[in-house]
Amino acid sequence: MNLSFFDQFTSPCLLGIPLILLSMLFPALLFPSPGNRWITNRLSTLQSWSIHLITKQLMSSMNKKGHKWALILTSLMILLLSINLLGLLPYTFTPTTQLSMNMALAFPLWLATLLTGLRNQPSASLGHLLPEGTPTLLIPALILIETTSLFIRPLALGVRLTANLTAGHLLIQLISTATSVLLPIMPTISILTALILFLLTILEVAVAMIQAYVFVLLLSLYLQENI
Amino acid sequence: GPLSERRLMEVRLGELPMWLATCDFSPQGLLGGVQKAWSSYYDKYINVKRGGAAGISMLLAGYCLLSYGWNYQHISKIH
């Protein structure tokens, strides 16, 4: 059994420059900064409208102090959305399939929310370790459980994104290999597989957008607890 | 005008080596060249009042081609 299906996740090098560098910088080109006119081009208008929508949605449930995080959360959302969606184009490389990149995004941001909470309101932050209304006998066990769940958050954030995208790309590659191999042998089965591939591609587009949203939403939730 | 100040599309084919010799190949020069190329593409295809999907699609198609070229060595090994 050949494990060459995982080769798509190695960043290919050309003249010593890895493609991951280009893949991380390219989304910046797709979001031009709007000029200082009142009415700019359609792309800028669309972009401003969607950024406004995203920021409003994220900041609607946060108090005033949390609004300082608006820029970083919105830009994180735009980054993840564009990287995930660009990865669905043929031959492109998706940096978010690398666990290193997702952990590098998740861990510092989660730690920032934790430290903000511990610094500004330490007793309230520690109070989250014990939900209200627990029976007295269960208190030690529950504190241990809540601490574990607190420390697993960055791991979960990173691994969730990595696993979802990696699994999706692998499935696409497997099913398309099956389709192309079956085409000369059993054309009807090949057409069925092609239909599955079509549905899977639609699912992958949805997953790409949902995973970006979930990442940022969870971070904003962790922030709301602590700010 | 003088050769060094003309843009690439206005340089005749025979004059190309001479034009390349007048180019600034320092990092700032290359960056400036990339910046000029990007802003001319942007102003021609994307920064129009009634643009459509074509401007961005050409960019994405170019990105796919670039990724294919980057991956070529690996892809040619399988077949």
PDB file of C-alpha atoms in Angstrom:
ATOM      1  CA  MET A   1       0.000   0.000   0.000  1.00  0.00           C
ATOM      2  CA  ASN A   2       1.578   3.237  -1.056  1.00  0.00           C
ATOM      3  CA  LEU A   3       1.277   6.237   1.198  1.00  0.00           C
ATOM      4  CA  SER A   4       1.880   8.671  -1.632  1.00  0.00           C
ATOM      5  CA  PHE A   5      -1.521  10.243  -0.976  1.00  0.00           C
ATOM      6  CA  PHE A   6       0.071  12.240   1.811  1.00  0.00           C
ATOM      7  CA  ASP A   7       2.592  13.748  -0.566  1.00  0.00           C
ATOM      8  CA  GLN A   8       0.201  16.554  -1.390  1.00  0.00           C
ATOM      9  CA  PHE A   9       0.795  17.958   2.082  1.00  0.00           C
ATOM     10  CA  THR A  10       4.529  18.434   1.730  1.00  0.00           C
ATOM     11  CA  SER A  11       5.429  21.937   0.709  1.00  0.00           C
ATOM     12  CA  PRO A  12       7.208  21.662  -2.650  1.00  0.00           C
ATOM     13  CA  CYS A  13      10.433  23.609  -3.049  1.00  0.00           C
ATOM     14  CA  LEU A  14      11.524  25.387  -6.203  1.00  0.00           C
ATOM     15  CA  LEU A  15      15.050  26.776  -6.231  1.00  0.00           C
ATOM     16  CA  GLY A  16      15.022  26.432  -2.465  1.00  0.00           C
ATOM     17  CA  ILE A  17      11.895  28.549  -1.975  1.00  0.00           C
ATOM     18  CA  PRO A  18       9.017  26.565  -0.451  1.00  0.00           C
ATOM     19  CA  LEU A  19       5.572  27.086  -1.922  1.00  0.00           C
ATOM     20  CA  ILE A  20       4.125  27.593   1.548  1.00  0.00           C
ATOM     21  CA  LEU A  21       5.666  31.061   1.604  1.00  0.00           C
ATOM     22  CA  LEU A  22       3.847  32.072  -1.560  1.00  0.00           C
ATOM     23  CA  SER A  23       0.598  30.445  -0.390  1.00  0.00           C
ATOM     24  CA  MET A  24       0.640  32.445   2.805  1.00  0.00           C
ATOM     25  CA  LEU A  25       1.422  35.757   1.089  1.00  0.00           C
ATOM     26  CA  PHE A  26      -0.916  35.393  -1.901  1.00  0.00           C
ATOM     27  CA  PRO A  27      -4.232  36.032  -0.060  1.00  0.00           C
ATOM     28  CA  ALA A  28      -2.967  39.515   0.751  1.00  0.00           C
ATOM     29  CA  LEU A  29      -3.162  40.358  -2.953  1.00  0.00           C
ATOM     30  CA  LEU A  30      -6.813  39.443  -3.156  1.00  0.00           C
ATOM     31  CA  PHE A  31      -7.885  42.038  -0.605  1.00  0.00           C
ATOM     32  CA  PRO A  32      -6.800  45.447  -1.852  1.00  0.00           C
ATOM     33  CA  SER A  33      -7.118  48.277   0.617  1.00  0.00           C
ATOM     34  CA  PRO A  34      -9.965  50.577  -0.409  1.00  0.00           C
ATOM     35  CA  GLY A  35      -8.847  53.944  -1.762  1.00  0.00           C
ATOM     36  CA  ASN A  36      -9.876  57.284  -0.357  1.00  0.00           C
ATOM     37  CA  ARG A  37     -12.805  57.749  -2.692  1.00  0.00           C
ATOM     38  CA  TRP A  38     -16.391  57.408  -1.630  1.00  0.00           C
ATOM     39  CA  ILE A  39     -17.286  54.867  -4.309  1.00  0.00           C
ATOM     40  CA  THR A  40     -14.478  52.513  -5.290  1.00  0.00           C
ATOM     41  CA  ASN A  41     -14.628  49.424  -7.492  1.00  0.00           C
ATOM     42  CA  ARG A  42     -17.006  46.509  -7.021  1.00  0.00           C
ATOM     43  CA  LEU A  43     -14.377  44.327  -5.402  1.00  0.00           C
ATOM     44  CA  SER A  44     -13.593  46.899  -2.724  1.00  0.00           C
ATOM     45  CA  THR A  45     -17.268  47.510  -2.038  1.00  0.00           C
ATOM     46  CA  LEU A  46     -17.938  43.794  -1.719  1.00  0.00           C
ATOM     47  CA  GLN A  47     -14.895  43.385   0.488  1.00  0.00           C
ATOM     48  CA  SER A  48     -15.827  46.277   2.766  1.00  0.00           C
ATOM     49  CA  TRP A  49     -19.372  44.977   3.083  1.00  0.00           C
ATOM     50  CA  SER A  50     -18.238  41.459   4.032  1.00  0.00           C
ATOM     51  CA  ILE A  51     -15.611  42.698   6.508  1.00  0.00           C
ATOM     52  CA  HIS A  52     -18.233  44.957   8.090  1.00  0.00           C
ATOM     53  CA  LEU A  53     -20.606  41.991   8.358  1.00  0.00           C
ATOM     54  CA  ILE A  54     -17.953  39.739   9.917  1.00  0.00           C
ATOM     55  CA  THR A  55     -16.830  42.351  12.443  1.00  0.00           C
ATOM     56  CA  LYS A  56     -20.383  43.212  13.473  1.00  0.00           C
ATOM     57  CA  GLN A  57     -21.179  39.537  13.946  1.00  0.00           C
ATOM     58  CA  LEU A  58     -18.063  38.896  16.026  1.00  0.00           C
ATOM     59  CA  MET A  59     -18.270  42.011  18.176  1.00  0.00           C
ATOM     60  CA  SER A  60     -22.021  42.006  18.795  1.00  0.00           C
ATOM     61  CA  SER A  61     -21.733  39.909  21.928  1.00  0.00           C
ATOM     62  CA  MET A  62     -18.605  41.479  23.380  1.00  0.00           C
ATOM     63  CA  ASN A  63     -18.270  44.260  25.880  1.00  0.00           C
ATOM     64  CA  LYS A  64     -16.410  47.467  25.149  1.00  0.00           C
ATOM     65  CA  LYS A  65     -13.006  46.158  26.206  1.00  0.00           C
ATOM     66  CA  GLY A  66     -13.282  43.232  23.811  1.00  0.00           C
ATOM     67  CA  HIS A  67     -13.603  45.568  20.848  1.00  0.00           C
ATOM     68  CA  LYS A  68      -9.856  46.065  20.966  1.00  0.00           C
ATOM     69  CA  TRP A  69      -9.632  42.564  19.539  1.00  0.00           C
ATOM     70  CA  ALA A  70     -11.775  43.425  16.515  1.00  0.00           C
ATOM     71  CA  LEU A  71      -8.857  43.927  14.129  1.00  0.00           C
ATOM     72  CA  ILE A  72      -6.988  40.754  14.946  1.00  0.00           C
ATOM     73  CA  LEU A  73     -10.078  38.553  14.983  1.00  0.00           C
ATOM     74  CA  THR A  74     -11.401  39.913  11.701  1.00  0.00           C
ATOM     75  CA  SER A  75      -8.042  39.638   9.958  1.00  0.00           C
ATOM     76  CA  LEU A  76      -7.622  36.100  11.311  1.00  0.00           C
ATOM     77  CA  MET A  77     -11.033  35.227   9.918  1.00  0.00           C
ATOM     78  CA  ILE A  78     -10.213  36.691   6.497  1.00  0.00           C
ATOM     79  CA  LEU A  79      -6.842  34.909   6.465  1.00  0.00           C
ATOM     80  CA  LEU A  80      -8.271  31.495   7.317  1.00  0.00           C
ATOM     81  CA  LEU A  81     -11.207  31.877   4.929  1.00  0.00           C
ATOM     82  CA  SER A  82      -8.993  32.847   2.005  1.00  0.00           C
ATOM     83  CA  ILE A  83      -6.326  30.222   2.711  1.00  0.00           C
ATOM     84  CA  ASN A  84      -8.912  27.454   3.052  1.00  0.00           C
ATOM     85  CA  LEU A  85     -10.833  28.439  -0.064  1.00  0.00           C
ATOM     86  CA  LEU A  86      -7.699  28.944  -2.170  1.00  0.00           C
ATOM     87  CA  GLY A  87      -6.586  25.450  -1.212  1.00  0.00           C
ATOM     88  CA  LEU A  88      -9.491  23.994  -3.135  1.00  0.00           C
ATOM     89  CA  LEU A  89      -8.123  25.237  -6.450  1.00  0.00           C
ATOM     90  CA  PRO A  90      -6.107  22.682  -8.465  1.00  0.00           C
ATOM     91  CA  TYR A  91      -2.415  22.282  -7.693  1.00  0.00           C
ATOM     92  CA  THR A  92      -2.471  24.851  -4.891  1.00  0.00           C
ATOM     93  CA  PHE A  93      -0.958  24.308  -1.477  1.00  0.00           C
ATOM     94  CA  THR A  94      -2.993  24.859   1.694  1.00  0.00           C
ATOM     95  CA  PRO A  95      -0.866  26.073   4.596  1.00  0.00           C
ATOM     96  CA  THR A  96      -3.623  25.313   7.098  1.00  0.00           C
ATOM     97  CA  THR A  97      -3.169  21.579   6.526  1.00  0.00           C
ATOM     98  CA  GLN A  98       0.095  21.913   8.428  1.00  0.00           C
ATOM     99  CA  LEU A  99      -0.357  21.378  12.144  1.00  0.00           C
ATOM    100  CA  SER A 100       2.578  23.683  12.817  1.00  0.00           C
ATOM    101  CA  MET A 101       0.818  26.665  11.292  1.00  0.00           C
ATOM    102  CA  ASN A 102      -2.486  26.042  13.048  1.00  0.00           C
ATOM    103  CA  MET A 103      -0.856  25.539  16.419  1.00  0.00           C
ATOM    104  CA  ALA A 104       1.148  28.710  15.822  1.00  0.00           C
ATOM    105  CA  LEU A 105      -2.140  30.542  15.301  1.00  0.00           C
ATOM    106  CA  ALA A 106      -4.138  28.866  18.063  1.00  0.00           C
ATOM    107  CA  PHE A 107      -1.687  28.684  20.935  1.00  0.00           C
ATOM    108  CA  PRO A 108      -0.595  32.337  21.245  1.00  0.00           C
ATOM    109  CA  LEU A 109      -4.119  33.677  20.781  1.00  0.00           C
ATOM    110  CA  TRP A 110      -5.578  31.313  23.367  1.00  0.00           C
ATOM    111  CA  LEU A 111      -2.752  32.135  25.755  1.00  0.00           C
ATOM    112  CA  ALA A 112      -3.429  35.819  25.212  1.00  0.00           C
ATOM    113  CA  THR A 113      -7.072  35.400  26.217  1.00  0.00           C
ATOM    114  CA  LEU A 114      -6.067  33.366  29.264  1.00  0.00           C
ATOM    115  CA  LEU A 115      -3.457  35.848  30.435  1.00  0.00           C
ATOM    116  CA  THR A 116      -5.817  38.799  29.840  1.00  0.00           C
ATOM    117  CA  GLY A 117      -8.339  37.141  32.082  1.00  0.00           C
ATOM    118  CA  LEU A 118      -5.855  36.167  34.765  1.00  0.00           C
ATOM    119  CA  ARG A 119      -4.341  39.626  34.834  1.00  0.00           C
ATOM    120  CA  ASN A 120      -7.436  41.818  34.802  1.00  0.00           C
ATOM    121  CA  GLN A 121      -9.954  39.708  36.675  1.00  0.00           C
ATOM    122  CA  PRO A 122      -8.115  36.777  38.280  1.00  0.00           C
ATOM    123  CA  SER A 123     -10.858  35.556  40.584  1.00  0.00           C
ATOM    124  CA  ALA A 124     -13.500  35.659  37.863  1.00  0.00           C
ATOM    125  CA  SER A 125     -11.204  33.771  35.481  1.00  0.00           C
ATOM    126  CA  LEU A 126     -10.427  31.122  38.061  1.00  0.00           C
ATOM    127  CA  GLY A 127     -14.112  31.015  38.912  1.00  0.00           C
ATOM    128  CA  HIS A 128     -14.788  29.609  35.439  1.00  0.00           C
ATOM    129  CA  LEU A 129     -13.090  26.436  36.601  1.00  0.00           C
ATOM    130  CA  LEU A 130     -16.139  25.569  38.695  1.00  0.00           C
ATOM    131  CA  PRO A 131     -19.601  25.815  37.114  1.00  0.00           C
ATOM    132  CA  GLU A 132     -22.410  27.119  39.284  1.00  0.00           C
ATOM    133  CA  GLY A 133     -24.578  24.688  41.125  1.00  0.00           C
ATOM    134  CA  THR A 134     -22.234  21.720  41.312  1.00  0.00           C
ATOM    135  CA  PRO A 135     -22.800  19.387  44.267  1.00  0.00           C
ATOM    136  CA  THR A 136     -20.170  19.862  46.964  1.00  0.00           C
ATOM    137  CA  LEU A 137     -18.790  16.332  46.738  1.00  0.00           C
ATOM    138  CA  LEU A 138     -18.033  16.711  43.028  1.00  0.00           C
ATOM    139  CA  ILE A 139     -16.051  19.944  43.396  1.00  0.00           C
ATOM    140  CA  PRO A 140     -12.466  18.506  43.312  1.00  0.00           C
ATOM    141  CA  ALA A 141     -13.207  16.232  40.376  1.00  0.00           C
ATOM    142  CA  LEU A 142     -14.913  19.013  38.451  1.00  0.00           C
ATOM    143  CA  ILE A 143     -12.056  21.448  39.013  1.00  0.00           C
ATOM    144  CA  LEU A 144      -9.647  18.885  37.590  1.00  0.00           C
ATOM    145  CA  ILE A 145     -11.917  18.272  34.618  1.00  0.00           C
ATOM    146  CA  GLU A 146     -12.370  21.967  33.904  1.00  0.00           C
ATOM    147  CA  THR A 147      -8.609  22.599  34.156  1.00  0.00           C
ATOM    148  CA  THR A 148      -7.960  19.809  31.691  1.00  0.00           C
ATOM    149  CA  SER A 149     -10.555  21.194  29.332  1.00  0.00           C
ATOM    150  CA  LEU A 150      -8.987  24.622  29.661  1.00  0.00           C
ATOM    151  CA  PHE A 151      -5.554  23.391  28.684  1.00  0.00           C
ATOM    152  CA  ILE A 152      -6.829  21.245  25.866  1.00  0.00           C
ATOM    153  CA  ARG A 153      -8.413  24.264  24.139  1.00  0.00           C
ATOM    154  CA  PRO A 154      -5.410  25.357  22.033  1.00  0.00           C
ATOM    155  CA  LEU A 155      -4.728  21.760  21.027  1.00  0.00           C
ATOM    156  CA  ALA A 156      -8.336  21.327  20.016  1.00  0.00           C
ATOM    157  CA  LEU A 157      -8.364  24.565  18.060  1.00  0.00           C
ATOM    158  CA  GLY A 158      -5.270  23.656  16.079  1.00  0.00           C
ATOM    159  CA  VAL A 159      -6.004  20.002  15.535  1.00  0.00           C
ATOM    160  CA  ARG A 160      -9.643  20.649  14.569  1.00  0.00           C
ATOM    161  CA  LEU A 161      -8.637  22.915  11.706  1.00  0.00           C
ATOM    162  CA  THR A 162      -5.788  20.675  10.556  1.00  0.00           C
ATOM    163  CA  ALA A 163      -7.792  17.463  10.698  1.00  0.00           C
ATOM    164  CA  ASN A 164     -10.815  18.855   8.894  1.00  0.00           C
ATOM    165  CA  LEU A 165      -8.848  20.297   6.014  1.00  0.00           C
ATOM    166  CA  THR A 166      -6.412  17.401   5.705  1.00  0.00           C
ATOM    167  CA  ALA A 167      -9.225  14.847   5.724  1.00  0.00           C
ATOM    168  CA  GLY A 168     -11.131  16.802   3.108  1.00  0.00           C
ATOM    169  CA  HIS A 169      -8.176  17.078   0.757  1.00  0.00           C
ATOM    170  CA  LEU A 170      -7.328  13.413   1.200  1.00  0.00           C
ATOM    171  CA  LEU A 171     -10.902  12.374   0.439  1.00  0.00           C
ATOM    172  CA  ILE A 172     -10.934  14.498  -2.698  1.00  0.00           C
ATOM    173  CA  GLN A 173      -7.685  12.931  -3.859  1.00  0.00           C
ATOM    174  CA  LEU A 174      -8.825   9.364  -3.086  1.00  0.00           C
ATOM    175  CA  ILE A 175     -12.189   9.682  -4.777  1.00  0.00           C
ATOM    176  CA  SER A 176     -10.759  11.405  -7.839  1.00  0.00           C
ATOM    177  CA  THR A 177      -8.119   8.652  -8.120  1.00  0.00           C
ATOM    178  CA  ALA A 178     -10.922   6.093  -7.959  1.00  0.00           C
ATOM    179  CA  THR A 179     -12.892   7.948 -10.627  1.00  0.00           C
ATOM    180  CA  SER A 180      -9.998   8.175 -13.046  1.00  0.00           C
ATOM    181  CA  VAL A 181      -8.933   4.559 -12.493  1.00  0.00           C
ATOM    182  CA  LEU A 182     -12.474   3.229 -12.957  1.00  0.00           C
ATOM    183  CA  LEU A 183     -13.216   5.213 -16.109  1.00  0.00           C
ATOM    184  CA  PRO A 184     -11.832   2.674 -18.649  1.00  0.00           C
ATOM    185  CA  ILE A 185     -13.008  -0.339 -16.628  1.00  0.00           C
ATOM    186  CA  MET A 186     -16.565   0.399 -15.393  1.00  0.00           C
ATOM    187  CA  PRO A 187     -17.841   3.726 -16.781  1.00  0.00           C
ATOM    188  CA  THR A 188     -21.153   3.684 -14.884  1.00  0.00           C
ATOM    189  CA  ILE A 189     -19.426   3.257 -11.534  1.00  0.00           C
ATOM    190  CA  SER A 190     -17.032   5.973 -12.578  1.00  0.00           C
ATOM    191  CA  ILE A 191     -19.936   8.348 -13.206  1.00  0.00           C
ATOM    192  CA  LEU A 192     -21.333   7.516  -9.766  1.00  0.00           C
ATOM    193  CA  THR A 193     -17.966   8.241  -8.209  1.00  0.00           C
ATOM    194  CA  ALA A 194     -17.791  11.484 -10.146  1.00  0.00           C
ATOM    195  CA  LEU A 195     -21.152  12.466  -8.669  1.00  0.00           C
ATOM    196  CA  ILE A 196     -19.814  11.718  -5.196  1.00  0.00           C
ATOM    197  CA  LEU A 197     -16.773  13.836  -6.014  1.00  0.00           C
ATOM    198  CA  PHE A 198     -18.993  16.729  -7.054  1.00  0.00           C
ATOM    199  CA  LEU A 199     -20.975  16.554  -3.808  1.00  0.00           C
ATOM    200  CA  LEU A 200     -17.765  16.239  -1.823  1.00  0.00           C
ATOM    201  CA  THR A 201     -16.357  19.360  -3.450  1.00  0.00           C
ATOM    202  CA  ILE A 202     -19.445  21.309  -2.408  1.00  0.00           C
ATOM    203  CA  LEU A 203     -18.982  19.930   1.118  1.00  0.00           C
ATOM    204  CA  GLU A 204     -15.346  20.952   1.117  1.00  0.00           C
ATOM    205  CA  VAL A 205     -16.193  24.521   0.151  1.00  0.00           C
ATOM    206  CA  ALA A 206     -18.651  24.613   3.048  1.00  0.00           C
ATOM    207  CA  VAL A 207     -16.159  23.032   5.444  1.00  0.00           C
ATOM    208  CA  ALA A 208     -13.475  25.513   4.454  1.00  0.00           C
ATOM    209  CA  MET A 209     -15.720  28.419   5.384  1.00  0.00           C
ATOM    210  CA  ILE A 210     -17.198  26.800   8.478  1.00  0.00           C
ATOM    211  CA  GLN A 211     -13.828  25.808   9.936  1.00  0.00           C
ATOM    212  CA  ALA A 212     -12.506  29.343   9.616  1.00  0.00           C
ATOM    213  CA  TYR A 213     -15.647  30.661  11.279  1.00  0.00           C
ATOM    214  CA  VAL A 214     -15.506  28.093  14.097  1.00  0.00           C
ATOM    215  CA  PHE A 215     -11.860  28.862  14.848  1.00  0.00           C
ATOM    216  CA  VAL A 216     -12.509  32.569  15.222  1.00  0.00           C
ATOM    217  CA  LEU A 217     -15.820  32.089  17.008  1.00  0.00           C
ATOM    218  CA  LEU A 218     -14.265  29.856  19.658  1.00  0.00           C
ATOM    219  CA  LEU A 219     -11.447  32.323  20.180  1.00  0.00           C
ATOM    220  CA  SER A 220     -13.971  35.121  20.645  1.00  0.00           C
ATOM    221  CA  LEU A 221     -15.859  32.950  23.133  1.00  0.00           C
ATOM    222  CA  TYR A 222     -12.699  32.322  25.111  1.00  0.00           C
ATOM    223  CA  LEU A 223     -12.120  36.055  25.007  1.00  0.00           C
ATOM    224  CA  GLN A 224     -15.601  36.855  26.274  1.00  0.00           C
ATOM    225  CA  GLU A 225     -15.042  34.658  29.302  1.00  0.00           C
ATOM    226  CA  ASN A 226     -11.869  36.438  30.207  1.00  0.00           C
ATOM    227  CA  ILE A 227     -12.237  40.085  29.324  1.00  0.00           C
TER     228      ILE A 227
ATOM    229  CA  GLY B   1      11.660  58.588 -25.028  1.00  0.00           C
ATOM    230  CA  PRO B   2      14.968  57.184 -23.754  1.00  0.00           C
ATOM    231  CA  LEU B   3      15.161  53.423 -23.497  1.00  0.00           C
ATOM    232  CA  SER B   4      15.446  53.194 -19.724  1.00  0.00           C
ATOM    233  CA  GLU B   5      12.239  55.090 -19.103  1.00  0.00           C
ATOM    234  CA  ARG B   6       9.988  53.081 -21.395  1.00  0.00           C
ATOM    235  CA  ARG B   7       7.663  50.392 -20.081  1.00  0.00           C
ATOM    236  CA  LEU B   8       8.134  46.770 -21.080  1.00  0.00           C
ATOM    237  CA  MET B   9       5.221  46.675 -23.517  1.00  0.00           C
ATOM    238  CA  GLU B  10       6.616  49.670 -25.412  1.00  0.00           C
ATOM    239  CA  VAL B  11      10.088  48.212 -25.901  1.00  0.00           C
ATOM    240  CA  ARG B  12      10.691  46.635 -29.294  1.00  0.00           C
ATOM    241  CA  LEU B  13      11.904  43.045 -29.424  1.00  0.00           C
ATOM    242  CA  GLY B  14      15.336  43.915 -30.808  1.00  0.00           C
ATOM    243  CA  GLU B  15      15.910  46.433 -28.035  1.00  0.00           C
ATOM    244  CA  LEU B  16      15.051  43.973 -25.279  1.00  0.00           C
ATOM    245  CA  PRO B  17      18.603  43.031 -24.162  1.00  0.00           C
ATOM    246  CA  MET B  18      19.554  46.710 -24.000  1.00  0.00           C
ATOM    247  CA  TRP B  19      16.439  47.510 -21.989  1.00  0.00           C
ATOM    248  CA  LEU B  20      17.211  44.671 -19.586  1.00  0.00           C
ATOM    249  CA  ALA B  21      20.673  46.112 -19.090  1.00  0.00           C
ATOM    250  CA  THR B  22      19.196  49.407 -17.930  1.00  0.00           C
ATOM    251  CA  CYS B  23      16.936  47.654 -15.406  1.00  0.00           C
ATOM    252  CA  ASP B  24      17.460  48.025 -11.696  1.00  0.00           C
ATOM    253  CA  PHE B  25      17.954  44.527 -10.282  1.00  0.00           C
ATOM    254  CA  SER B  26      18.544  45.494  -6.661  1.00  0.00           C
ATOM    255  CA  PRO B  27      15.930  44.285  -4.124  1.00  0.00           C
ATOM    256  CA  GLN B  28      14.305  47.731  -4.007  1.00  0.00           C
ATOM    257  CA  GLY B  29      14.300  47.900  -7.790  1.00  0.00           C
ATOM    258  CA  LEU B  30      12.723  44.456  -8.153  1.00  0.00           C
ATOM    259  CA  LEU B  31      10.156  45.288  -5.490  1.00  0.00           C
ATOM    260  CA  GLY B  32       9.351  48.527  -7.282  1.00  0.00           C
ATOM    261  CA  GLY B  33       8.956  46.627 -10.531  1.00  0.00           C
ATOM    262  CA  VAL B  34       6.611  44.119  -8.921  1.00  0.00           C
ATOM    263  CA  GLN B  35       4.653  46.961  -7.332  1.00  0.00           C
ATOM    264  CA  LYS B  36       4.291  48.723 -10.693  1.00  0.00           C
ATOM    265  CA  ALA B  37       3.219  45.522 -12.442  1.00  0.00           C
ATOM    266  CA  TRP B  38       0.639  44.788  -9.753  1.00  0.00           C
ATOM    267  CA  SER B  39      -0.803  48.293  -9.750  1.00  0.00           C
ATOM    268  CA  SER B  40      -1.086  48.359 -13.550  1.00  0.00           C
ATOM    269  CA  TYR B  41      -2.875  44.978 -13.503  1.00  0.00           C
ATOM    270  CA  TYR B  42      -5.097  46.139 -10.653  1.00  0.00           C
ATOM    271  CA  ASP B  43      -5.985  49.438 -12.307  1.00  0.00           C
ATOM    272  CA  LYS B  44      -6.726  47.810 -15.640  1.00  0.00           C
ATOM    273  CA  TYR B  45      -8.813  44.810 -14.599  1.00  0.00           C
ATOM    274  CA  ILE B  46     -10.031  45.129 -11.015  1.00  0.00           C
ATOM    275  CA  ASN B  47     -10.250  48.802 -10.103  1.00  0.00           C
ATOM    276  CA  VAL B  48     -13.075  49.479 -12.592  1.00  0.00           C
ATOM    277  CA  LYS B  49     -16.537  50.691 -11.717  1.00  0.00           C
ATOM    278  CA  ARG B  50     -18.427  47.745 -13.163  1.00  0.00           C
ATOM    279  CA  GLY B  51     -15.939  44.928 -12.774  1.00  0.00           C
ATOM    280  CA  GLY B  52     -16.930  41.310 -12.703  1.00  0.00           C
ATOM    281  CA  ALA B  53     -15.343  38.023 -11.791  1.00  0.00           C
ATOM    282  CA  ALA B  54     -12.831  38.220 -14.641  1.00  0.00           C
ATOM    283  CA  GLY B  55     -10.171  40.299 -12.893  1.00  0.00           C
ATOM    284  CA  ILE B  56      -9.878  38.044  -9.870  1.00  0.00           C
ATOM    285  CA  SER B  57     -10.352  34.865 -11.935  1.00  0.00           C
ATOM    286  CA  MET B  58      -7.337  35.678 -14.084  1.00  0.00           C
ATOM    287  CA  LEU B  59      -5.320  36.208 -10.911  1.00  0.00           C
ATOM    288  CA  LEU B  60      -6.463  32.875  -9.481  1.00  0.00           C
ATOM    289  CA  ALA B  61      -5.782  31.086 -12.768  1.00  0.00           C
ATOM    290  CA  GLY B  62      -2.279  32.537 -12.764  1.00  0.00           C
ATOM    291  CA  TYR B  63      -1.853  31.351  -9.190  1.00  0.00           C
ATOM    292  CA  CYS B  64      -2.941  27.821 -10.172  1.00  0.00           C
ATOM    293  CA  LEU B  65      -0.463  27.823 -13.052  1.00  0.00           C
ATOM    294  CA  LEU B  66       2.292  29.051 -10.754  1.00  0.00           C
ATOM    295  CA  SER B  67       1.512  26.303  -8.238  1.00  0.00           C
ATOM    296  CA  TYR B  68       1.573  23.753 -11.046  1.00  0.00           C
ATOM    297  CA  GLY B  69       4.988  24.979 -12.095  1.00  0.00           C
ATOM    298  CA  TRP B  70       6.208  24.836  -8.507  1.00  0.00           C
ATOM    299  CA  ASN B  71       4.933  21.262  -8.192  1.00  0.00           C
ATOM    300  CA  TYR B  72       6.072  20.117 -11.616  1.00  0.00           C
ATOM    301  CA  GLN B  73       9.054  18.088 -10.506  1.00  0.00           C
ATOM    302  CA  HIS B  74       6.957  16.163  -8.021  1.00  0.00           C
ATOM    303  CA  ILE B  75       4.048  15.603 -10.404  1.00  0.00           C
ATOM    304  CA  SER B  76       6.263  14.351 -13.256  1.00  0.00           C
ATOM    305  CA  LYS B  77       7.763  11.712 -10.959  1.00  0.00           C
ATOM    306  CA  ILE B  78       4.458   9.877 -10.456  1.00  0.00           C
ATOM    307  CA  HIS B  79       3.516   9.308 -14.109  1.00  0.00           C
TER     308      HIS B  79
END
